[in-house]
Amino acid sequence: RQTIADPDYAAKVIEEKPEKIRRCLRCNECLGAVMRSCGISCAVNPEAGKEYERFTDVIPVKHKKKVAVIGSGPAGMQAALTATERGHDVTLFEKEDRLGGALHYVCIPNFKQDYRDYTNYLINAVKSCVPNIQTGTEVTVDMIKKGGFDTVIVATGATTFRPDIKGAEDENIFDPLDVLDGNIPSGKNIIVCGAGLVGCEVSMFLAEEHGKSVTMIDMLSIVAADMPIYTKWVLDAKLAELHIDIKLNHEIVEVASNRVKCINEGKPVEFSGDAVVLALGQKPQRTLLEALRRECKDIEIIPVGDVNSPRKILQAVHEGFHAGRRI
């Protein structure tokens, strides 16, 4: 799998340039695609499986453009790399004082070493390639207008979704990204609402690294439904090993700082704990995108990654790559 992620892997090892290796995430998106009869693919290598198609050619530009990339998650950094490789004049903006976007949170758990390696590769590649990087900068429409940009690639990502459930807006309910970033709930018994990828990750993080007793609740009948089957086998085993109590087919109807009310098979069920984490999805951060589309009619605007729809690293990287390839 490592040679799918980076076909030049062996050469970089021989040259003793480990920092330039594009690391395999061991996410099994490659095998998952094969199982769906879609041909091989790779989350971090958009060219994998398409080597003989002009579809993925990165061709030097005939007319150099001034390009702004807003957001330095996987979509933004990949877009900036590809556009720079083609010869465009690229400026990468990031509102935080660090590069990485959502990858910052993905890399925190101890069991995500592969993602830390990939993130470090991506950041090193951007710093060595992209001519202008501005961190700690929140982009405005006026900045884009005055900057003389021909194209703006918007990769502003997504934020935690608070659904229309009674109590969901309670400030005492924990955001899963804040938990990963160090805001650990006090008490022993933690309820995690949501058994998707984020819910599972937060549950394992709290159980394995902070000794919490975790109950994970979801209305669906399966945990992490969109995960490739090979990886899901490992996930299911890990959840069982950590004794995470999984309650599926439970529709959440009300939440509070220390309890969650559900409906299961038509009957009310209530779970109590010391804290509640709400991991019921994410929503795109589209405010800037919509403002740019409204006020910058003469500038090419291209949204990539979670600003389109919250998904996985594969979609973010591929969209960023093709945005940079096509402009």
Tab-separated table of C-alpha atoms in Angstrom, residues 33-320:
chain	number	residue	atom	x	y	z
A	33	ALA	CA	-12.489	0.732	-4.138
A	34	VAL	CA	-11.471	-2.630	-5.600
A	35	MET	CA	-14.178	-4.365	-3.574
A	36	ARG	CA	-16.726	-1.942	-5.075
A	37	SER	CA	-15.394	-2.838	-8.566
A	38	CYS	CA	-14.246	0.759	-9.025
A	39	GLY	CA	-10.582	0.015	-9.751
A	40	ILE	CA	-7.805	0.905	-7.364
A	41	SER	CA	-7.598	4.374	-5.804
A	42	CYS	CA	-5.741	6.059	-2.952
A	43	ALA	CA	-6.768	8.660	-0.387
A	44	VAL	CA	-3.471	10.563	-0.600
A	45	ASN	CA	-2.423	9.865	-4.206
A	46	PRO	CA	-5.052	11.135	-6.669
A	47	GLU	CA	-3.121	9.689	-9.614
A	48	ALA	CA	-3.208	6.089	-8.352
A	49	GLY	CA	-5.083	3.837	-10.740
A	50	LYS	CA	-5.213	6.564	-13.398
A	51	GLU	CA	-1.604	6.635	-14.529
A	52	TYR	CA	-2.423	6.139	-18.210
A	53	GLU	CA	-5.255	8.678	-18.333
A	54	ARG	CA	-4.766	12.278	-19.443
A	55	PHE	CA	-7.362	12.995	-16.775
A	56	THR	CA	-4.625	13.329	-14.135
A	57	ASP	CA	-1.865	15.023	-16.140
A	58	VAL	CA	-0.325	18.001	-14.340
A	59	ILE	CA	0.608	20.202	-17.294
A	60	PRO	CA	2.727	23.377	-16.989
A	61	VAL	CA	0.604	26.487	-17.472
A	62	LYS	CA	0.647	28.615	-20.625
A	63	HIS	CA	-0.860	31.596	-18.839
A	64	LYS	CA	0.269	32.096	-15.238
A	65	LYS	CA	-2.492	33.082	-12.827
A	66	LYS	CA	-2.487	34.631	-9.389
A	67	VAL	CA	-4.212	32.081	-7.167
A	68	ALA	CA	-5.458	32.326	-3.592
A	69	VAL	CA	-6.085	29.145	-1.629
A	70	ILE	CA	-8.129	29.736	1.519
A	71	GLY	CA	-7.698	27.003	4.121
A	72	SER	CA	-4.794	24.632	4.759
A	73	GLY	CA	-6.536	21.340	5.374
A	74	PRO	CA	-5.801	18.414	3.050
A	75	ALA	CA	-7.899	19.921	0.227
A	76	GLY	CA	-6.294	23.354	0.472
A	77	MET	CA	-2.716	22.133	0.804
A	78	GLN	CA	-3.082	19.681	-2.081
A	79	ALA	CA	-4.633	22.386	-4.265
A	80	ALA	CA	-1.793	24.774	-3.421
A	81	LEU	CA	0.837	22.112	-4.204
A	82	THR	CA	-0.669	21.159	-7.566
A	83	ALA	CA	-1.292	24.738	-8.675
A	84	THR	CA	2.274	25.687	-7.718
A	85	GLU	CA	3.665	22.653	-9.540
A	86	ARG	CA	1.900	23.838	-12.685
A	87	GLY	CA	3.542	27.264	-12.392
A	88	HIS	CA	0.819	29.482	-10.937
A	89	ASP	CA	1.593	32.218	-8.400
A	90	VAL	CA	-0.066	30.767	-5.286
A	91	THR	CA	-0.808	32.321	-1.906
A	92	LEU	CA	-2.051	29.955	0.803
A	93	PHE	CA	-4.095	31.543	3.597
A	94	GLU	CA	-4.832	29.915	6.978
A	95	LYS	CA	-6.751	31.612	9.783
A	96	GLU	CA	-5.030	29.554	12.511
A	97	ASP	CA	-1.365	30.004	13.394
A	98	ARG	CA	-0.599	26.503	12.108
A	99	LEU	CA	-1.083	24.572	8.886
A	100	GLY	CA	-3.187	21.429	8.716
A	101	GLY	CA	-6.827	22.419	9.102
A	102	ALA	CA	-8.889	19.458	10.339
A	103	LEU	CA	-5.811	17.228	10.102
A	104	HIS	CA	-4.696	18.874	13.354
A	105	TYR	CA	-7.508	17.063	15.188
A	106	VAL	CA	-7.228	13.846	13.202
A	107	CYS	CA	-3.587	13.445	14.254
A	108	ILE	CA	-4.008	13.843	18.017
A	109	PRO	CA	-4.905	10.309	19.213
A	110	ASN	CA	-1.906	8.050	19.790
A	111	PHE	CA	-3.355	5.469	17.390
A	112	LYS	CA	-3.201	7.953	14.458
A	113	GLN	CA	0.576	7.929	13.867
A	114	ASP	CA	0.097	7.284	10.132
A	115	TYR	CA	-1.992	10.446	9.844
A	116	ARG	CA	0.642	12.447	11.715
A	117	ASP	CA	3.276	11.215	9.265
A	118	TYR	CA	1.123	12.169	6.288
A	119	THR	CA	0.293	15.582	7.747
A	120	ASN	CA	3.956	16.321	8.387
A	121	TYR	CA	4.765	15.307	4.800
A	122	LEU	CA	2.062	17.604	3.439
A	123	ILE	CA	3.123	20.575	5.574
A	124	ASN	CA	6.797	20.089	4.659
A	125	ALA	CA	5.885	19.850	0.973
A	126	VAL	CA	3.836	23.046	1.115
A	127	LYS	CA	6.536	24.979	2.984
A	128	SER	CA	9.198	23.919	0.491
A	129	CYS	CA	7.070	24.571	-2.594
A	130	VAL	CA	4.371	27.215	-2.152
A	131	PRO	CA	5.946	30.688	-2.423
A	132	ASN	CA	3.594	32.637	-0.149
A	133	ILE	CA	2.019	31.182	3.010
A	134	GLN	CA	0.091	33.408	5.386
A	135	THR	CA	-0.993	31.815	8.664
A	136	GLY	CA	-2.980	33.617	11.344
A	137	THR	CA	-4.873	35.380	8.564
A	138	GLU	CA	-8.659	35.387	8.270
A	139	VAL	CA	-9.495	36.187	4.674
A	140	THR	CA	-12.165	38.739	3.797
A	141	VAL	CA	-13.842	39.632	0.514
A	142	ASP	CA	-11.983	42.968	0.465
A	143	MET	CA	-8.633	41.174	0.767
A	144	ILE	CA	-9.451	39.071	-2.284
A	145	LYS	CA	-10.673	42.080	-4.273
A	146	LYS	CA	-7.563	44.116	-3.488
A	147	GLY	CA	-5.205	41.176	-3.969
A	148	GLY	CA	-5.653	41.013	-7.723
A	149	PHE	CA	-6.377	37.276	-7.730
A	150	ASP	CA	-7.565	35.529	-10.882
A	151	THR	CA	-8.729	32.383	-9.080
A	152	VAL	CA	-9.714	31.616	-5.494
A	153	ILE	CA	-9.816	28.034	-4.238
A	154	VAL	CA	-12.005	27.934	-1.131
A	155	ALA	CA	-11.126	25.132	1.306
A	156	THR	CA	-12.625	26.507	4.522
A	157	GLY	CA	-13.787	23.090	5.707
A	158	ALA	CA	-16.589	22.324	8.138
A	159	THR	CA	-17.560	22.793	11.776
A	160	THR	CA	-19.331	20.546	14.255
A	161	PHE	CA	-23.050	20.215	13.505
A	162	ARG	CA	-25.574	20.831	16.266
A	163	PRO	CA	-28.826	19.161	15.138
A	164	ASP	CA	-32.345	20.334	15.871
A	165	ILE	CA	-32.607	18.256	19.037
A	166	LYS	CA	-33.784	19.614	22.347
A	167	GLY	CA	-30.762	20.671	24.413
A	168	ALA	CA	-28.242	20.364	21.562
A	169	GLU	CA	-27.206	24.004	21.890
A	170	ASP	CA	-26.402	23.647	25.603
A	171	GLU	CA	-22.928	25.140	26.108
A	172	ASN	CA	-22.094	22.400	28.635
A	173	ILE	CA	-22.248	19.735	25.918
A	174	PHE	CA	-18.809	18.922	24.509
A	175	ASP	CA	-17.655	19.467	20.932
A	176	PRO	CA	-15.747	16.345	19.746
A	177	LEU	CA	-12.978	18.439	18.133
A	178	ASP	CA	-12.466	20.341	21.380
A	179	VAL	CA	-12.229	17.031	23.225
A	180	LEU	CA	-9.555	15.773	20.835
A	181	ASP	CA	-7.743	19.092	21.278
A	182	GLY	CA	-7.473	18.636	25.041
A	183	ASN	CA	-10.798	19.725	26.551
A	184	ILE	CA	-11.305	16.414	28.332
A	185	PRO	CA	-14.612	15.979	30.213
A	186	SER	CA	-14.300	15.397	33.937
A	187	GLY	CA	-15.889	12.354	35.509
A	188	LYS	CA	-15.667	8.698	34.596
A	189	ASN	CA	-18.771	7.970	32.528
A	190	ILE	CA	-18.995	9.738	29.175
A	191	ILE	CA	-21.806	9.529	26.618
A	192	VAL	CA	-20.853	10.065	22.978
A	193	CYS	CA	-23.764	10.825	20.666
A	194	GLY	CA	-22.951	9.541	17.197
A	195	ALA	CA	-21.231	6.341	16.030
A	196	GLY	CA	-19.773	7.645	12.790
A	197	LEU	CA	-16.047	8.053	12.222
A	198	VAL	CA	-15.723	11.059	14.542
A	199	GLY	CA	-17.841	9.480	17.281
A	200	CYS	CA	-15.794	6.276	17.169
A	201	GLU	CA	-12.512	8.167	17.219
A	202	VAL	CA	-13.491	10.328	20.196
A	203	SER	CA	-14.829	7.283	22.045
A	204	MET	CA	-11.596	5.345	21.560
A	205	PHE	CA	-9.511	8.394	22.467
A	206	LEU	CA	-11.405	8.895	25.746
A	207	ALA	CA	-11.378	5.209	26.639
A	208	GLU	CA	-7.804	4.332	25.693
A	209	GLU	CA	-5.906	7.489	26.588
A	210	HIS	CA	-7.991	8.935	29.402
A	211	GLY	CA	-9.461	5.862	31.075
A	212	LYS	CA	-13.094	6.847	30.561
A	213	SER	CA	-16.046	4.490	30.500
A	214	VAL	CA	-17.803	5.357	27.240
A	215	THR	CA	-21.316	4.756	25.959
A	216	MET	CA	-21.755	5.488	22.246
A	217	ILE	CA	-25.265	6.042	20.854
A	218	ASP	CA	-26.552	6.195	17.269
A	219	MET	CA	-29.872	5.861	15.441
A	220	LEU	CA	-28.276	3.739	12.697
A	221	SER	CA	-27.939	-0.032	12.886
A	222	ILE	CA	-24.197	-0.114	12.160
A	223	VAL	CA	-21.069	1.641	13.403
A	224	ALA	CA	-19.051	3.723	10.885
A	225	ALA	CA	-21.179	2.630	7.957
A	226	ASP	CA	-19.027	4.256	5.238
A	227	MET	CA	-15.732	2.685	6.312
A	228	PRO	CA	-13.998	0.109	4.045
A	229	ILE	CA	-14.715	-3.375	5.376
A	230	TYR	CA	-11.062	-4.289	6.044
A	231	THR	CA	-10.606	-1.260	8.277
A	232	LYS	CA	-13.992	-1.741	9.898
A	233	TRP	CA	-12.966	-5.177	11.125
A	234	VAL	CA	-10.095	-3.528	13.004
A	235	LEU	CA	-12.344	-0.742	14.300
A	236	ASP	CA	-14.974	-3.168	15.607
A	237	ALA	CA	-12.283	-5.207	17.366
A	238	LYS	CA	-10.804	-2.078	18.954
A	239	LEU	CA	-14.193	-0.851	20.202
A	240	ALA	CA	-14.797	-4.266	21.792
A	241	GLU	CA	-11.301	-4.357	23.308
A	242	LEU	CA	-11.899	-0.970	24.959
A	243	HIS	CA	-15.294	-2.112	26.292
A	244	ILE	CA	-17.141	0.769	24.654
A	245	ASP	CA	-20.868	0.237	25.206
A	246	ILE	CA	-22.543	0.719	21.813
A	247	LYS	CA	-26.262	1.484	21.616
A	248	LEU	CA	-27.497	1.281	18.023
A	249	ASN	CA	-31.027	1.871	16.663
A	250	HIS	CA	-31.504	4.552	19.322
A	251	GLU	CA	-32.998	7.806	18.039
A	252	ILE	CA	-31.727	10.693	20.165
A	253	VAL	CA	-34.564	13.082	21.045
A	254	GLU	CA	-33.071	15.161	23.860
A	255	VAL	CA	-29.636	15.840	25.325
A	256	ALA	CA	-28.337	17.586	28.421
A	257	SER	CA	-24.965	17.932	30.110
A	258	ASN	CA	-25.410	14.650	31.985
A	259	ARG	CA	-28.064	12.615	30.162
A	260	VAL	CA	-29.403	11.587	26.757
A	261	LYS	CA	-32.992	10.611	26.023
A	262	CYS	CA	-33.706	8.234	23.141
A	263	ILE	CA	-36.411	6.207	21.458
A	264	ASN	CA	-35.628	2.534	20.837
A	265	GLU	CA	-38.209	0.253	19.233
A	266	GLY	CA	-40.878	2.803	20.057
A	267	LYS	CA	-39.989	2.964	23.747
A	268	PRO	CA	-38.269	5.815	25.640
A	269	VAL	CA	-34.770	5.099	26.968
A	270	GLU	CA	-32.558	7.380	29.031
A	271	PHE	CA	-28.800	7.211	29.579
A	272	SER	CA	-26.992	9.107	32.344
A	273	GLY	CA	-23.330	10.063	32.599
A	274	ASP	CA	-20.890	12.672	33.817
A	275	ALA	CA	-20.639	14.415	30.425
A	276	VAL	CA	-22.056	14.304	26.900
A	277	VAL	CA	-20.120	14.689	23.638
A	278	LEU	CA	-22.147	15.557	20.540
A	279	ALA	CA	-20.556	13.941	17.465
A	280	LEU	CA	-23.529	13.944	15.087
A	281	GLY	CA	-21.787	15.177	11.997
A	282	GLN	CA	-20.390	18.393	10.586
A	283	LYS	CA	-21.679	21.260	8.461
A	284	PRO	CA	-19.787	23.173	5.737
A	285	GLN	CA	-18.352	26.600	6.547
A	286	ARG	CA	-19.783	28.373	3.510
A	287	THR	CA	-20.110	31.982	4.681
A	288	LEU	CA	-16.975	33.226	2.910
A	289	LEU	CA	-17.656	31.094	-0.172
A	290	GLU	CA	-21.133	32.551	-0.584
A	291	ALA	CA	-19.857	36.106	-0.038
A	292	LEU	CA	-17.130	35.641	-2.667
A	293	ARG	CA	-19.601	34.241	-5.174
A	294	ARG	CA	-21.898	37.169	-4.528
A	295	GLU	CA	-19.351	39.982	-4.596
A	296	CYS	CA	-16.505	38.754	-6.823
A	297	LYS	CA	-18.259	37.963	-10.100
A	298	ASP	CA	-15.092	38.500	-12.164
A	299	ILE	CA	-12.977	36.044	-10.142
A	300	GLU	CA	-13.012	32.277	-10.654
A	301	ILE	CA	-14.205	30.671	-7.393
A	302	ILE	CA	-13.619	26.941	-6.820
A	303	PRO	CA	-14.810	25.203	-3.602
A	304	VAL	CA	-12.966	22.029	-2.561
A	305	GLY	CA	-13.180	19.577	0.332
A	306	ASP	CA	-15.583	19.766	3.248
A	307	VAL	CA	-16.873	23.209	2.255
A	308	ASN	CA	-18.779	21.297	-0.444
A	309	SER	CA	-19.903	18.487	1.846
A	310	PRO	CA	-18.156	16.969	4.889
A	311	ARG	CA	-16.543	13.702	3.827
A	312	LYS	CA	-13.179	11.972	4.169
A	313	ILE	CA	-9.552	12.761	3.347
A	314	LEU	CA	-9.818	10.980	-0.002
A	315	GLN	CA	-12.448	13.370	-1.349
A	316	ALA	CA	-10.635	16.419	0.058
A	317	VAL	CA	-7.277	15.500	-1.476
A	318	HIS	CA	-8.735	14.521	-4.849
A	319	GLU	CA	-10.833	17.689	-5.147
A	320	GLY	CA	-7.848	19.847	-4.201
